[in-house]
Amino acid sequence: MSLVVPTITADGSLVYPVKKGDKWHFAGQEVNLSFASCDPAKDFEDGAMISGSLIVLCAVAYGFRILNDFIKRMMIEKYHESETI
């Protein structure tokens, strides 16, 4: 509730959130705060899935780089063999 910006109404009064005990009030009415459920295990699973995908993607990219270097090396060797014949 600390992020709620005070507002000036059409009649010129200032409306802002007020904490009375454990309850918040806004414009004279009690505010019922509800928060989304938090499941740390689910958050961990989501993070593991995303990071696992990124690791696989990096491994595939690295494999293509190694394969590309191998093909270039083989072509250079083949070219040098054809020059000597």
C-alpha atoms as one frame of an Amber mdcrd trajectory, in Angstrom:
protein
   0.000   0.000   0.000   2.982   2.304   0.337   3.102   2.494  -3.475  -0.431
   3.917  -3.722  -0.165   7.573  -4.686  -2.349  10.012  -2.716  -5.184  11.351
  -4.871  -7.129  14.581  -4.893 -10.818  13.936  -5.530 -13.197  16.125  -7.540
 -14.409  17.876  -4.364 -10.800  18.791  -3.451 -10.229  16.321  -0.603  -7.010
  14.343  -0.311  -7.413  10.555  -0.287  -4.514   8.373   0.815  -4.020   4.924
   2.407  -3.932   4.809   6.200  -2.863   1.883   8.365  -4.947   1.399  11.500
  -3.557  -1.469  13.546  -3.104  -4.393  11.166  -5.638  -3.161   8.587  -5.289
  -0.695   5.717  -7.993   1.864   4.948  -8.398   3.948   1.784 -11.017   6.697
   1.471 -12.655   5.478   4.680 -13.058   1.881   3.509 -11.090  -1.131   4.655
  -8.828  -2.614   1.990  -8.709  -6.404   1.765  -5.234  -7.298   0.558  -4.894
 -10.551  -1.344  -1.631 -11.931  -2.623  -0.917 -14.609  -5.186   0.176 -17.930
  -3.814   3.925 -18.417  -3.638   5.398 -21.843  -4.321   9.212 -21.823  -4.075
   9.433 -25.378  -5.439   7.497 -24.364  -8.580   9.709 -21.294  -9.014  12.793
 -23.506  -8.712  11.400 -25.958 -11.278  10.696 -23.123 -13.722  14.207 -21.743
 -13.281  15.750 -25.179 -13.724  13.753 -25.740 -16.909  14.828 -22.401 -18.418
  18.467 -22.767 -17.402  18.517 -26.357 -18.665  17.219 -25.200 -22.036  19.881
 -22.489 -22.199  22.638 -24.958 -21.318  21.470 -27.346 -24.061  21.325 -24.451
 -26.544  24.886 -23.390 -25.649  26.113 -26.988 -25.950  24.536 -27.327 -29.405
  26.060 -24.008 -30.525  29.470 -25.127 -29.233  29.071 -28.462 -31.045  28.328
 -26.661 -34.313  31.418 -24.511 -33.807  33.605 -27.595 -33.248  32.057 -29.292
 -36.293  32.634 -26.185 -38.414  36.297 -25.995 -37.349  36.720 -29.718 -38.103
  35.234 -29.332 -41.595  37.464 -26.311 -42.315  40.528 -28.231 -41.134  39.637
 -31.217 -43.312  39.109 -28.978 -46.353  42.463 -27.261 -45.812  44.217 -30.649
 -45.529  42.460 -31.865 -48.666  43.490 -28.677 -50.503  47.142 -29.097 -49.451
  47.085 -32.768 -50.531  45.764 -31.824 -53.974  48.533 -29.210 -54.391  51.302
 -31.719 -53.709  50.048 -34.264 -56.236
